[in-house]
Coordinates of C-alpha atoms in Angstrom, one line a residue:
Chain A
M1 CA -15.1 26.7 16.9
Y2 CA -11.4 27.1 17.7
Y3 CA -8.8 24.4 17.4
I4 CA -5.1 24.4 18.2
G5 CA -2.7 22.8 15.7
I6 CA 0.9 22.1 16.8
D7 CA 3.6 21.2 14.4
L8 CA 6.5 19.6 16.4
G9 CA 9.6 19.9 14.2
G10 CA 13.2 19.1 14.9
T11 CA 14.1 22.8 14.9
N12 CA 10.9 24.6 15.9
V13 CA 7.6 24.0 17.6
A14 CA 5.1 25.9 15.5
A15 CA 1.5 26.3 16.6
G16 CA -1.7 28.1 15.6
I17 CA -5.3 28.7 16.5
V18 CA -7.3 27.4 13.6
N19 CA -11.0 27.7 12.8
E20 CA -13.1 24.9 11.4
K21 CA -12.4 26.2 7.9
G22 CA -8.7 25.6 8.4
E23 CA -7.8 29.3 8.6
I24 CA -5.0 30.3 11.0
L25 CA -6.2 33.0 13.3
A26 CA -3.0 33.3 15.4
K27 CA 0.4 31.7 15.1
T28 CA 3.5 31.4 17.2
S29 CA 6.6 29.3 17.5
A30 CA 9.5 28.5 19.7
P31 CA 12.8 26.6 19.4
T32 CA 12.5 22.8 20.0
P33 CA 14.4 21.9 23.2
K34 CA 17.0 19.2 22.9
D35 CA 17.0 18.1 26.5
G36 CA 14.3 15.5 26.7
A37 CA 10.5 15.0 26.7
E38 CA 9.6 17.2 29.6
A39 CA 11.2 20.2 28.0
V40 CA 9.5 19.6 24.7
I41 CA 6.1 19.2 26.4
D42 CA 6.7 22.4 28.3
V43 CA 7.2 24.3 25.0
M44 CA 4.2 22.6 23.4
C45 CA 2.1 23.9 26.4
S46 CA 3.7 27.3 26.5
V47 CA 3.1 28.0 22.8
S48 CA -0.5 26.9 23.3
E49 CA -1.0 29.1 26.3
K50 CA 0.5 32.0 24.5
L51 CA -1.9 31.6 21.6
L52 CA -4.9 31.4 24.1
K53 CA -3.7 34.6 25.8
D54 CA -3.1 36.4 22.4
M55 CA -6.6 35.5 21.3
K56 CA -8.2 36.1 24.8
L57 CA -9.4 32.5 24.9
S58 CA -9.4 29.9 27.6
S59 CA -8.9 26.2 27.1
L60 CA -12.7 25.7 27.4
D61 CA -13.0 27.6 24.1
I62 CA -10.9 25.0 22.4
A63 CA -12.8 22.2 20.7
G64 CA -9.7 20.1 20.0
L65 CA -6.0 20.2 19.8
G66 CA -3.9 18.3 17.2
A67 CA -0.2 17.6 17.4
G68 CA 1.8 16.5 14.5
C69 CA 5.1 14.8 15.4
P70 CA 7.9 13.2 13.5
G71 CA 8.6 9.5 14.2
I72 CA 6.1 6.8 15.0
V73 CA 3.0 7.9 16.9
D74 CA -0.2 6.0 17.7
N75 CA -3.4 8.0 17.7
N76 CA -5.2 5.0 19.2
D77 CA -3.8 5.6 22.6
G78 CA -1.9 8.9 22.0
V79 CA 1.5 7.4 22.7
I80 CA 4.7 8.3 20.8
R81 CA 6.2 4.9 19.9
H82 CA 9.5 6.2 18.6
L83 CA 11.0 9.7 18.5
S84 CA 14.4 9.1 20.0
N85 CA 16.2 12.2 18.8
L86 CA 13.8 14.3 20.9
G87 CA 13.8 11.8 23.8
M88 CA 10.1 11.3 23.4
T89 CA 9.9 7.5 22.8
G90 CA 7.1 6.0 25.0
V91 CA 5.6 9.3 26.1
N92 CA 1.8 9.4 26.3
L93 CA 1.6 12.8 24.6
R94 CA -2.2 12.9 24.7
K95 CA -2.4 12.4 28.4
E96 CA 0.4 14.9 29.1
L97 CA -1.1 17.7 26.9
S98 CA -4.7 17.0 28.1
E99 CA -3.8 17.2 31.8
R100 CA -1.5 20.2 31.4
L101 CA -3.8 22.2 29.1
G102 CA -7.2 21.0 30.2
I103 CA -8.3 20.1 26.7
K104 CA -10.1 16.9 26.3
K105 CA -10.0 16.1 22.6
I106 CA -6.4 15.6 21.6
S107 CA -5.2 14.0 18.4
I108 CA -1.6 12.8 18.0
E109 CA -0.5 12.1 14.5
N110 CA 2.6 11.7 12.4
D111 CA 3.6 15.0 10.8
A112 CA 3.3 13.6 7.2
N113 CA -0.2 12.5 8.0
C114 CA -1.1 16.0 9.2
A115 CA 0.3 17.6 6.0
A116 CA -1.7 15.0 4.1
M117 CA -4.9 15.9 5.9
A118 CA -4.3 19.7 5.2
E119 CA -3.8 19.1 1.5
Y120 CA -6.8 16.7 1.5
K121 CA -9.2 19.1 3.2
F122 CA -8.2 22.1 0.9
Y123 CA -7.6 20.4 -2.4
G124 CA -8.7 16.8 -2.0
N125 CA -12.2 17.3 -3.5
N126 CA -13.6 14.7 -1.1
S127 CA -11.5 12.0 -2.8
K128 CA -12.4 8.6 -1.4
S129 CA -8.7 7.8 -1.3
F130 CA -5.9 10.4 -1.2
I131 CA -2.2 9.9 -0.8
F132 CA 0.3 12.7 0.0
I133 CA 4.0 12.1 -0.8
T134 CA 6.7 14.4 0.6
L135 CA 10.0 14.3 -1.1
G136 CA 12.4 16.0 1.4
T137 CA 15.4 14.9 3.4
G138 CA 13.6 11.6 3.5
V139 CA 10.5 10.4 1.8
G140 CA 7.3 10.5 3.8
G141 CA 3.7 10.0 3.2
G142 CA 0.2 10.3 4.5
I143 CA -2.8 8.2 3.5
I144 CA -6.3 9.5 3.8
L145 CA -9.1 6.9 3.2
D146 CA -12.8 7.9 3.6
S147 CA -11.7 11.3 5.0
K148 CA -9.6 9.7 7.8
V149 CA -5.9 9.2 8.3
Y150 CA -4.9 5.6 7.7
S151 CA -1.9 4.5 9.6
G152 CA -2.3 0.9 10.3
F153 CA -3.5 -0.9 13.4
N154 CA -0.4 0.2 15.4
G155 CA 0.0 3.8 14.0
A156 CA 3.2 3.0 12.2
G157 CA 1.8 2.6 8.7
S158 CA 2.1 4.9 5.7
E159 CA 5.9 4.7 5.7
I160 CA 5.9 4.9 2.0
G161 CA 9.6 5.9 2.0
H162 CA 10.3 2.3 3.0
L163 CA 8.7 0.6 0.0
I164 CA 11.6 -1.5 -1.2
I165 CA 12.3 -0.6 -4.9
E166 CA 15.7 -2.3 -5.3
G167 CA 15.8 -5.6 -3.5
D168 CA 19.5 -5.6 -3.1
G169 CA 20.0 -1.8 -3.2
L170 CA 21.4 1.0 -1.0
E171 CA 21.4 0.4 2.7
C172 CA 18.6 2.2 4.6
S173 CA 18.5 3.5 8.1
C174 CA 15.6 1.1 8.8
G175 CA 17.8 -1.9 8.4
C176 CA 16.5 -2.9 5.0
K177 CA 18.1 -2.4 1.6
G178 CA 16.8 -0.5 -1.4
C179 CA 14.1 1.6 0.3
W180 CA 12.5 4.2 -1.9
E181 CA 13.8 7.0 0.3
Q182 CA 17.3 6.1 -0.7
Y183 CA 16.5 6.9 -4.3
A184 CA 13.7 9.5 -4.3
S185 CA 14.6 11.9 -1.4
V186 CA 16.4 15.2 -1.9
T187 CA 19.3 13.6 0.0
A188 CA 19.4 10.9 -2.8
L189 CA 19.2 13.6 -5.5
C190 CA 22.1 15.4 -3.9
N191 CA 24.1 12.2 -3.9
F192 CA 23.4 11.5 -7.5
T193 CA 24.3 15.1 -8.4
K194 CA 27.6 14.9 -6.5
E195 CA 28.5 11.7 -8.3
A196 CA 27.7 13.2 -11.7
I197 CA 29.8 16.3 -10.9
L198 CA 32.8 14.2 -10.1
K199 CA 32.3 12.2 -13.4
N200 CA 31.6 15.3 -15.5
P201 CA 34.0 18.1 -14.8
D202 CA 32.7 20.1 -17.7
S203 CA 29.1 20.0 -16.6
L204 CA 27.3 23.2 -15.8
M205 CA 26.7 21.7 -12.4
N206 CA 30.3 22.5 -11.4
K207 CA 29.8 26.2 -12.1
W208 CA 26.4 26.1 -10.4
V209 CA 28.0 24.8 -7.2
E210 CA 30.8 27.4 -7.4
E211 CA 28.1 30.1 -7.6
N212 CA 25.7 28.7 -5.0
G213 CA 28.1 27.3 -2.5
E214 CA 27.0 23.7 -2.3
V215 CA 25.0 21.0 -4.0
N216 CA 21.3 21.0 -3.1
G217 CA 18.1 19.7 -4.7
R218 CA 18.0 22.5 -7.2
C219 CA 21.4 22.1 -8.8
A220 CA 20.7 19.3 -11.3
F221 CA 17.2 20.6 -12.1
D222 CA 18.5 24.1 -12.8
C223 CA 21.3 22.9 -15.0
A224 CA 19.2 20.4 -16.8
K225 CA 16.8 23.2 -17.8
K226 CA 19.8 25.0 -19.3
G227 CA 20.5 22.0 -21.5
D228 CA 23.3 20.4 -19.5
K229 CA 23.4 16.8 -20.5
A230 CA 24.9 15.3 -17.3
A231 CA 22.4 17.2 -15.2
K232 CA 19.6 16.0 -17.5
Q233 CA 20.8 12.4 -16.9
V234 CA 20.7 13.0 -13.1
V235 CA 17.2 14.4 -13.3
D236 CA 15.9 11.7 -15.6
L237 CA 17.2 9.0 -13.3
Y238 CA 15.9 10.7 -10.2
I239 CA 12.4 11.1 -11.7
K240 CA 12.5 7.5 -12.9
Y241 CA 13.1 6.4 -9.3
I242 CA 10.2 8.6 -8.0
G243 CA 8.0 7.0 -10.7
V244 CA 8.9 3.5 -9.6
G245 CA 7.5 4.1 -6.1
I246 CA 4.5 6.0 -7.3
T247 CA 3.7 3.1 -9.7
S248 CA 3.7 0.7 -6.8
I249 CA 1.5 3.0 -4.8
I250 CA -1.0 3.2 -7.6
N251 CA -1.1 -0.5 -8.2
V252 CA -1.8 -1.2 -4.6
F253 CA -4.1 1.7 -3.6
Q254 CA -5.5 3.1 -6.9
P255 CA -6.1 6.3 -4.9
Q256 CA -8.3 8.9 -6.5
K257 CA -5.6 11.5 -6.0
I258 CA -1.8 11.5 -5.3
V259 CA -0.3 14.8 -4.3
I260 CA 3.5 15.4 -4.3
G261 CA 4.9 17.8 -1.7
G262 CA 8.3 18.7 -0.3
G263 CA 11.0 20.9 -1.7
I264 CA 11.3 19.1 -5.0
S265 CA 7.6 19.6 -5.8
K266 CA 8.4 23.2 -6.6
E267 CA 9.8 21.9 -9.9
G268 CA 6.1 21.7 -11.0
D269 CA 5.4 20.3 -14.4
Y270 CA 9.0 19.7 -15.1
L271 CA 8.7 17.0 -12.5
L272 CA 5.1 16.1 -13.0
N273 CA 4.9 15.5 -16.8
P274 CA 7.6 12.8 -17.2
L275 CA 6.2 11.2 -14.0
K276 CA 2.7 11.0 -15.5
E277 CA 4.1 9.5 -18.6
Q278 CA 5.9 6.8 -16.7
V279 CA 3.3 5.8 -14.1
Y280 CA 0.4 5.8 -16.6
S281 CA 2.3 3.5 -18.9
C282 CA 1.5 0.6 -16.6
K283 CA -1.2 -1.2 -18.5
Y284 CA -3.7 -1.4 -15.6
N285 CA -4.3 2.3 -16.1
N286 CA -5.7 1.7 -19.6
Y287 CA -8.8 0.0 -18.3
V288 CA -9.9 2.3 -15.5
E289 CA -10.3 5.9 -14.5
K290 CA -6.8 7.1 -13.8
C291 CA -5.6 8.3 -10.4
S292 CA -4.9 12.0 -10.6
L293 CA -1.3 13.0 -9.9
E294 CA -0.7 16.6 -8.7
I295 CA 1.7 18.9 -7.0
A296 CA 1.0 20.0 -3.4
K297 CA -0.4 23.5 -3.0
L298 CA 0.0 24.2 0.7
F299 CA 3.5 24.8 2.1
N300 CA 4.7 26.2 5.4
D301 CA 1.5 26.1 7.4
A302 CA 0.3 22.6 6.3
G303 CA 1.6 21.1 9.5
I304 CA -0.3 23.4 11.8
I305 CA -3.5 23.3 9.8
G306 CA -3.4 19.6 9.2
A307 CA -2.8 18.9 12.9
A308 CA -5.8 21.0 13.7
F309 CA -7.9 19.2 11.1
C310 CA -6.9 15.9 12.6
A311 CA -8.5 17.0 15.9
M312 CA -11.8 18.0 14.2
Chain B
M1 CA -30.6 -16.3 4.9
Y2 CA -29.3 -17.8 1.7
Y3 CA -26.6 -16.4 -0.5
I4 CA -25.1 -17.5 -3.8
G5 CA -21.4 -17.4 -4.3
I6 CA -19.9 -17.8 -7.7
D7 CA -16.2 -18.3 -8.4
L8 CA -15.6 -17.6 -12.1
G9 CA -12.3 -19.3 -13.0
G10 CA -10.5 -19.7 -16.2
T11 CA -11.3 -23.5 -16.2
N12 CA -14.5 -23.8 -14.2
V13 CA -17.4 -21.8 -12.9
A14 CA -17.9 -23.0 -9.4
A15 CA -20.9 -21.9 -7.3
G16 CA -22.6 -22.6 -4.0
I17 CA -25.5 -21.7 -1.8
V18 CA -24.0 -20.3 1.3
N19 CA -25.6 -19.4 4.6
E20 CA -24.7 -16.3 6.7
K21 CA -22.1 -18.3 8.6
G22 CA -20.3 -19.0 5.4
E23 CA -21.2 -22.7 5.3
I24 CA -21.8 -24.1 1.8
L25 CA -25.2 -25.9 1.7
A26 CA -25.0 -26.9 -2.0
K27 CA -22.3 -26.7 -4.6
T28 CA -22.0 -27.2 -8.3
S29 CA -19.7 -26.3 -11.2
A30 CA -19.5 -26.3 -15.0
P31 CA -16.7 -25.7 -17.5
T32 CA -16.0 -22.0 -18.3
P33 CA -17.0 -21.4 -21.9
K34 CA -14.3 -19.8 -24.1
D35 CA -16.6 -18.2 -26.7
G36 CA -17.4 -14.8 -25.2
A37 CA -19.3 -13.0 -22.5
E38 CA -22.8 -14.2 -23.3
A39 CA -21.8 -17.8 -23.0
V40 CA -20.0 -17.2 -19.7
I41 CA -23.1 -15.4 -18.3
D42 CA -25.3 -18.2 -19.4
V43 CA -23.2 -20.6 -17.4
M44 CA -23.2 -18.4 -14.4
C45 CA -26.9 -18.2 -14.5
S46 CA -27.4 -22.0 -15.2
V47 CA -25.2 -23.0 -12.2
S48 CA -27.2 -20.6 -10.0
E49 CA -30.5 -21.9 -11.2
K50 CA -29.4 -25.5 -10.7
L51 CA -28.5 -24.7 -7.1
L52 CA -31.9 -23.1 -6.5
K53 CA -33.6 -26.1 -7.9
D54 CA -31.4 -28.5 -5.9
M55 CA -32.2 -26.6 -2.7
K56 CA -35.9 -26.1 -3.7
L57 CA -35.5 -22.3 -3.5
S58 CA -36.5 -19.4 -5.7
S59 CA -34.5 -16.3 -6.4
L60 CA -36.7 -14.5 -3.8
D61 CA -35.1 -16.6 -1.1
I62 CA -31.7 -15.3 -2.0
A63 CA -30.5 -12.3 0.0
G64 CA -27.6 -11.6 -2.2
L65 CA -25.3 -13.0 -4.9
G66 CA -21.6 -12.5 -5.1
A67 CA -19.4 -13.2 -8.1
G68 CA -15.6 -13.4 -7.9
C69 CA -13.9 -12.8 -11.2
P70 CA -10.3 -12.7 -12.3
G71 CA -9.1 -9.4 -13.9
I72 CA -10.2 -5.9 -13.0
V73 CA -13.7 -5.5 -11.8
D74 CA -15.4 -2.5 -10.2
N75 CA -18.0 -3.2 -7.6
N76 CA -19.0 0.5 -7.6
D77 CA -21.0 -0.1 -10.8
G78 CA -20.6 -3.8 -11.3
V79 CA -18.7 -3.5 -14.5
I80 CA -15.8 -5.8 -15.5
R81 CA -13.1 -3.4 -16.6
H82 CA -10.7 -5.9 -18.0
L83 CA -11.0 -9.7 -18.4
S84 CA -10.0 -10.1 -22.0
N85 CA -9.3 -13.8 -22.1
L86 CA -12.9 -14.5 -21.3
G87 CA -14.2 -11.7 -23.6
M88 CA -15.8 -10.0 -20.6
T89 CA -14.1 -6.6 -20.8
G90 CA -16.7 -3.8 -20.4
V91 CA -19.6 -6.2 -19.4
N92 CA -22.0 -4.9 -16.7
L93 CA -22.1 -8.2 -14.9
R94 CA -24.2 -6.9 -12.0
K95 CA -26.9 -5.8 -14.4
E96 CA -26.8 -9.0 -16.5
L97 CA -27.0 -11.3 -13.5
S98 CA -29.6 -9.2 -11.7
E99 CA -31.9 -9.1 -14.8
R100 CA -31.5 -12.7 -15.7
L101 CA -31.8 -14.2 -12.1
G102 CA -34.1 -11.6 -10.5
I103 CA -31.7 -11.0 -7.6
K104 CA -31.3 -7.4 -6.5
K105 CA -28.2 -7.4 -4.4
I106 CA -25.3 -8.5 -6.5
S107 CA -21.6 -8.0 -5.6
I108 CA -18.9 -8.2 -8.3
E109 CA -15.4 -8.5 -6.9
N110 CA -11.9 -9.6 -7.9
D111 CA -11.3 -13.3 -7.1
A112 CA -8.4 -12.5 -4.8
N113 CA -10.5 -10.0 -2.9
C114 CA -13.1 -12.8 -2.4
A115 CA -10.5 -15.2 -1.1
A116 CA -9.3 -12.5 1.2
M117 CA -12.8 -11.9 2.5
A118 CA -13.3 -15.6 3.2
E119 CA -10.0 -15.9 5.1
Y120 CA -10.9 -12.7 7.0
K121 CA -14.3 -13.8 8.0
F122 CA -13.2 -17.2 9.3
Y123 CA -9.7 -16.4 10.7
G124 CA -9.3 -12.6 10.7
N125 CA -10.4 -12.2 14.3
N126 CA -12.0 -8.9 13.3
S127 CA -8.7 -7.4 12.4
K128 CA -9.0 -3.7 11.6
S129 CA -6.7 -4.3 8.6
F130 CA -6.1 -7.6 6.9
I131 CA -4.2 -8.5 3.8
F132 CA -4.3 -11.8 1.9
I133 CA -1.5 -12.6 -0.4
T134 CA -1.8 -15.5 -2.9
L135 CA 1.4 -16.9 -4.4
G136 CA 0.3 -18.8 -7.4
T137 CA 0.8 -18.6 -11.2
G138 CA 0.9 -14.9 -10.4
V139 CA 0.9 -12.9 -7.2
G140 CA -2.5 -11.6 -6.2
G141 CA -3.9 -9.9 -3.1
G142 CA -6.9 -8.8 -1.3
I143 CA -7.1 -5.9 1.2
I144 CA -9.8 -5.8 3.9
L145 CA -10.0 -2.6 5.9
D146 CA -12.7 -2.2 8.5
S147 CA -14.3 -5.4 7.4
K148 CA -14.7 -4.2 3.8
V149 CA -12.8 -5.0 0.6
Y150 CA -10.5 -2.1 -0.3
S151 CA -9.8 -1.9 -4.0
G152 CA -9.3 1.8 -4.7
F153 CA -11.6 4.4 -6.2
N154 CA -11.8 2.5 -9.5
G155 CA -11.8 -1.1 -8.4
A156 CA -8.3 -1.8 -9.7
G157 CA -6.4 -1.6 -6.5
S158 CA -4.8 -4.3 -4.4
E159 CA -2.6 -5.4 -7.3
I160 CA 0.2 -6.2 -4.9
G161 CA 1.8 -8.5 -7.4
H162 CA 2.7 -5.3 -9.2
L163 CA 4.6 -3.7 -6.4
I164 CA 8.0 -3.0 -8.1
I165 CA 10.7 -4.6 -6.1
E166 CA 13.6 -4.4 -8.7
G167 CA 13.5 -1.0 -10.5
D168 CA 15.3 -2.3 -13.5
G169 CA 14.3 -6.0 -13.1
L170 CA 12.5 -8.6 -15.1
E171 CA 9.9 -7.5 -17.6
C172 CA 6.3 -7.9 -16.5
S173 CA 3.1 -8.4 -18.5
C174 CA 1.8 -5.1 -17.1
G175 CA 4.4 -3.1 -19.0
C176 CA 6.7 -2.3 -16.0
K177 CA 9.9 -3.9 -15.0
G178 CA 10.7 -5.7 -11.7
C179 CA 7.2 -6.4 -10.4
W180 CA 7.0 -8.6 -7.3
E181 CA 5.0 -11.2 -9.3
Q182 CA 8.1 -11.9 -11.5
Y183 CA 10.0 -12.9 -8.3
A184 CA 7.5 -14.3 -5.8
S185 CA 5.0 -16.3 -8.0
V186 CA 5.2 -20.1 -8.4
T187 CA 6.1 -19.3 -12.1
A188 CA 9.1 -17.4 -10.8
L189 CA 10.1 -20.2 -8.5
C190 CA 9.9 -22.7 -11.4
N191 CA 12.1 -20.4 -13.4
F192 CA 14.7 -20.1 -10.6
T193 CA 14.5 -23.9 -10.2
K194 CA 15.1 -24.6 -13.9
E195 CA 18.1 -22.2 -14.0
A196 CA 19.6 -23.9 -10.9
I197 CA 19.1 -27.4 -12.4
L198 CA 21.0 -26.4 -15.6
K199 CA 23.8 -25.0 -13.5
N200 CA 24.0 -27.9 -11.0
P201 CA 23.8 -31.2 -12.9
D202 CA 24.5 -33.1 -9.6
S203 CA 21.7 -31.5 -7.7
L204 CA 19.0 -33.7 -6.3
M205 CA 16.6 -31.5 -8.3
N206 CA 17.6 -33.3 -11.5
K207 CA 16.5 -36.7 -10.1
W208 CA 13.4 -35.1 -8.7
V209 CA 12.4 -33.9 -12.1
E210 CA 13.1 -37.4 -13.6
E211 CA 10.8 -38.9 -11.0
N212 CA 8.1 -36.3 -11.1
G213 CA 8.0 -35.5 -14.8
E214 CA 8.5 -31.7 -14.7
V215 CA 9.6 -28.8 -12.6
N216 CA 6.9 -27.4 -10.3
G217 CA 6.7 -25.3 -7.2
R218 CA 7.5 -28.3 -4.9
C219 CA 10.8 -29.4 -6.6
A220 CA 13.2 -26.9 -4.9
F221 CA 11.4 -27.1 -1.6
D222 CA 11.4 -30.9 -1.5
C223 CA 15.1 -31.2 -2.4
A224 CA 16.1 -28.4 0.0
K225 CA 14.5 -30.3 2.8
K226 CA 16.6 -33.3 1.9
G227 CA 19.7 -31.2 2.2
D228 CA 20.4 -30.3 -1.4
K229 CA 22.6 -27.2 -1.5
A230 CA 21.5 -25.8 -4.9
A231 CA 17.9 -26.3 -4.0
K232 CA 18.4 -24.6 -0.7
Q233 CA 19.9 -21.6 -2.5
V234 CA 16.8 -21.5 -4.8
V235 CA 14.5 -21.6 -1.8
D236 CA 16.4 -19.0 0.2
L237 CA 16.4 -16.6 -2.8
Y238 CA 12.7 -17.2 -3.5
I239 CA 11.8 -16.6 0.2
K240 CA 14.0 -13.5 0.2
Y241 CA 12.0 -12.1 -2.7
I242 CA 8.7 -12.9 -1.0
G243 CA 10.0 -11.1 2.1
V244 CA 10.9 -8.0 0.2
G245 CA 7.4 -7.5 -1.0
I246 CA 5.9 -8.3 2.4
T247 CA 8.2 -5.8 4.1
S248 CA 6.9 -3.1 1.7
I249 CA 3.3 -4.1 2.5
I250 CA 3.9 -3.9 6.2
N251 CA 5.7 -0.6 6.0
V252 CA 2.8 1.0 4.1
F253 CA -0.2 -0.8 5.7
Q254 CA 0.9 -2.1 9.0
P255 CA -2.0 -4.5 8.8
Q256 CA -3.0 -6.4 11.9
K257 CA -2.7 -9.6 10.0
I258 CA -1.2 -10.8 6.7
V259 CA -2.2 -14.3 5.5
I260 CA -0.3 -16.1 2.8
G261 CA -2.3 -18.4 0.5
G262 CA -1.8 -20.1 -2.9
G263 CA 0.0 -23.4 -3.6
I264 CA 3.3 -22.4 -2.0
S265 CA 1.6 -21.7 1.3
K266 CA 1.4 -25.5 1.9
E267 CA 5.1 -25.3 2.8
G268 CA 3.9 -24.0 6.1
D269 CA 6.5 -23.1 8.7
Y270 CA 9.4 -23.9 6.4
L271 CA 8.2 -20.8 4.4
L272 CA 6.9 -18.8 7.3
N273 CA 9.8 -18.9 9.8
P274 CA 12.5 -17.4 7.6
L275 CA 9.9 -14.9 6.2
K276 CA 9.1 -13.7 9.8
E277 CA 12.8 -13.3 10.6
Q278 CA 13.3 -11.2 7.5
V279 CA 10.3 -8.9 7.6
Y280 CA 10.5 -8.3 11.4
S281 CA 14.1 -7.2 11.0
C282 CA 13.0 -3.9 9.6
K283 CA 13.5 -1.6 12.6
Y284 CA 10.0 -0.1 12.6
N285 CA 8.7 -3.3 14.0
N286 CA 10.8 -2.9 17.1
Y287 CA 8.7 0.0 18.4
V288 CA 5.2 -1.2 17.7
E289 CA 3.0 -4.3 18.0
K290 CA 4.0 -6.5 15.2
C291 CA 1.7 -7.4 12.3
S292 CA 0.9 -11.1 12.5
L293 CA 2.1 -13.2 9.6
E294 CA 0.2 -16.5 9.0
I295 CA -0.5 -19.2 6.4
A296 CA -4.0 -19.3 4.9
K297 CA -6.4 -22.0 6.2
L298 CA -9.1 -22.2 3.6
F299 CA -8.3 -23.7 0.3
N300 CA -10.7 -24.9 -2.5
D301 CA -13.9 -23.3 -1.4
A302 CA -12.6 -19.9 -0.4
G303 CA -13.7 -18.3 -3.8
I304 CA -17.3 -19.4 -3.4
I305 CA -17.5 -18.5 0.3
G306 CA -15.7 -15.2 -0.1
A307 CA -17.9 -14.1 -3.0
A308 CA -21.0 -14.9 -0.9
F309 CA -19.5 -13.0 2.1
C310 CA -18.9 -10.0 -0.2
A311 CA -22.7 -9.9 -1.0
M312 CA -23.7 -9.9 2.7

């Protein structure tokens, strides 16, 4: 059986032909147009048609197509509820793709849900409940319950970056204050790093920035590992904030497995070990089997594979 | 079909014979013993046997028995993971009740989950996702997804009172800081009220306490409604804290319906209207059908009825 997985990103539309094992058999991509929904749908169709041609397949050979999109999407009716920066708000993407490509089974999911599904299928060990957290420019998440994406009755759920962790905290783009995203994203880490650099002119982080051009998510981690005290403080604070959100998630979901992805997850055990210590210290974990906390294993292709899995 | 529902509380063991519509046909209760698991199980059995006798039934007439217990319980194996104040930690309550009463189908659930199930069955309108929040001495919750209790892979989930809403906030009994329960429970409201009374000797709240004997959850609400400024500030702050937690719950779950129960819910629209204003201001709600926010309708018997529903 062949499936198409499309990962609609802000920069590129990546797509692949995927088999039922989640193996990518062919892959292509094209820049994401910035001039409205029709142009984006054109590209989604053209990459799909290119893949069919490359593999000498027709749309009749495709058992299902999955599209992972940023923003709020509702797989109940296939409509994109909010994706304003690509001009896609209100578009019935399922209908458009189905009519244009002649493929009946089309799944439209949030991109973090797709990544979650890919991690789940490969490394989830059939967990009854599985949560994927991505720490990137923002904080996103995907919730898989009983092998299915959970995204609420209206498709807008699993916005775990908008758990409020500081009631009167930093302003968030969602209109609330103190959302987890404002403390646990790479953007937040960079802000904490910049503040610490200004306050600590002797910190190794200053030299690091001179050598590397600009502050990014690695700066504080790299310097902390070299023993820099100010950098260690930044990393400790950042990890503490991550842990606060994960503790909330565990207390509410007690998922069998939580997997952390996104750029910061490359820090591996340096991130994971203090996080485990923090989140397992909540006493509820003393009485029950503990939720397993792990680093994500799939990276670049998770979007394509997960989108295809969602269509299976 | 007849079911038995048992509501194991800290003060009383209440039980009823319930039909498949959730109607209570007979009801009884007895004080909860404080001298260990065996005594508690004895009482759970004796109230059940009394009901059978009253209704002229035998255990063979009972299609299922549900027991709602405080603490952490795991309906997967029927074991109470943590209920130390009744000496029940580690007890396989399903096995004990089944052997003693000769009833095969026995459901063991957390009491908040039972209350959630009762509200859901009567007023949930078959919502795909339904969350019950109880604002009492603590803050508890029950999550119903696809008509079933969701409590995580280990039975310890839906502890929504332990969503962390202030990362470095008030100490909680769970070992963390800033749990929602420390801000949104009636206990928290009483603490805020007491602080405000000390700071505002001219507030109506002082007179209210003189007349009513002690601070309780009604003091600030009653005085705020009479125009007392300090009381209004307490109520506004308290409702804000409730809203912070509900906003997090909506962003993660987007449940079709949230129902607020517990003593404070009797404030009705005075509580509900400002809460709605606050939680719907998060911009995600602008693009999708909004989660409905309501006041619970069942009170005293929800525990018995819900426990019975969990066994159906």
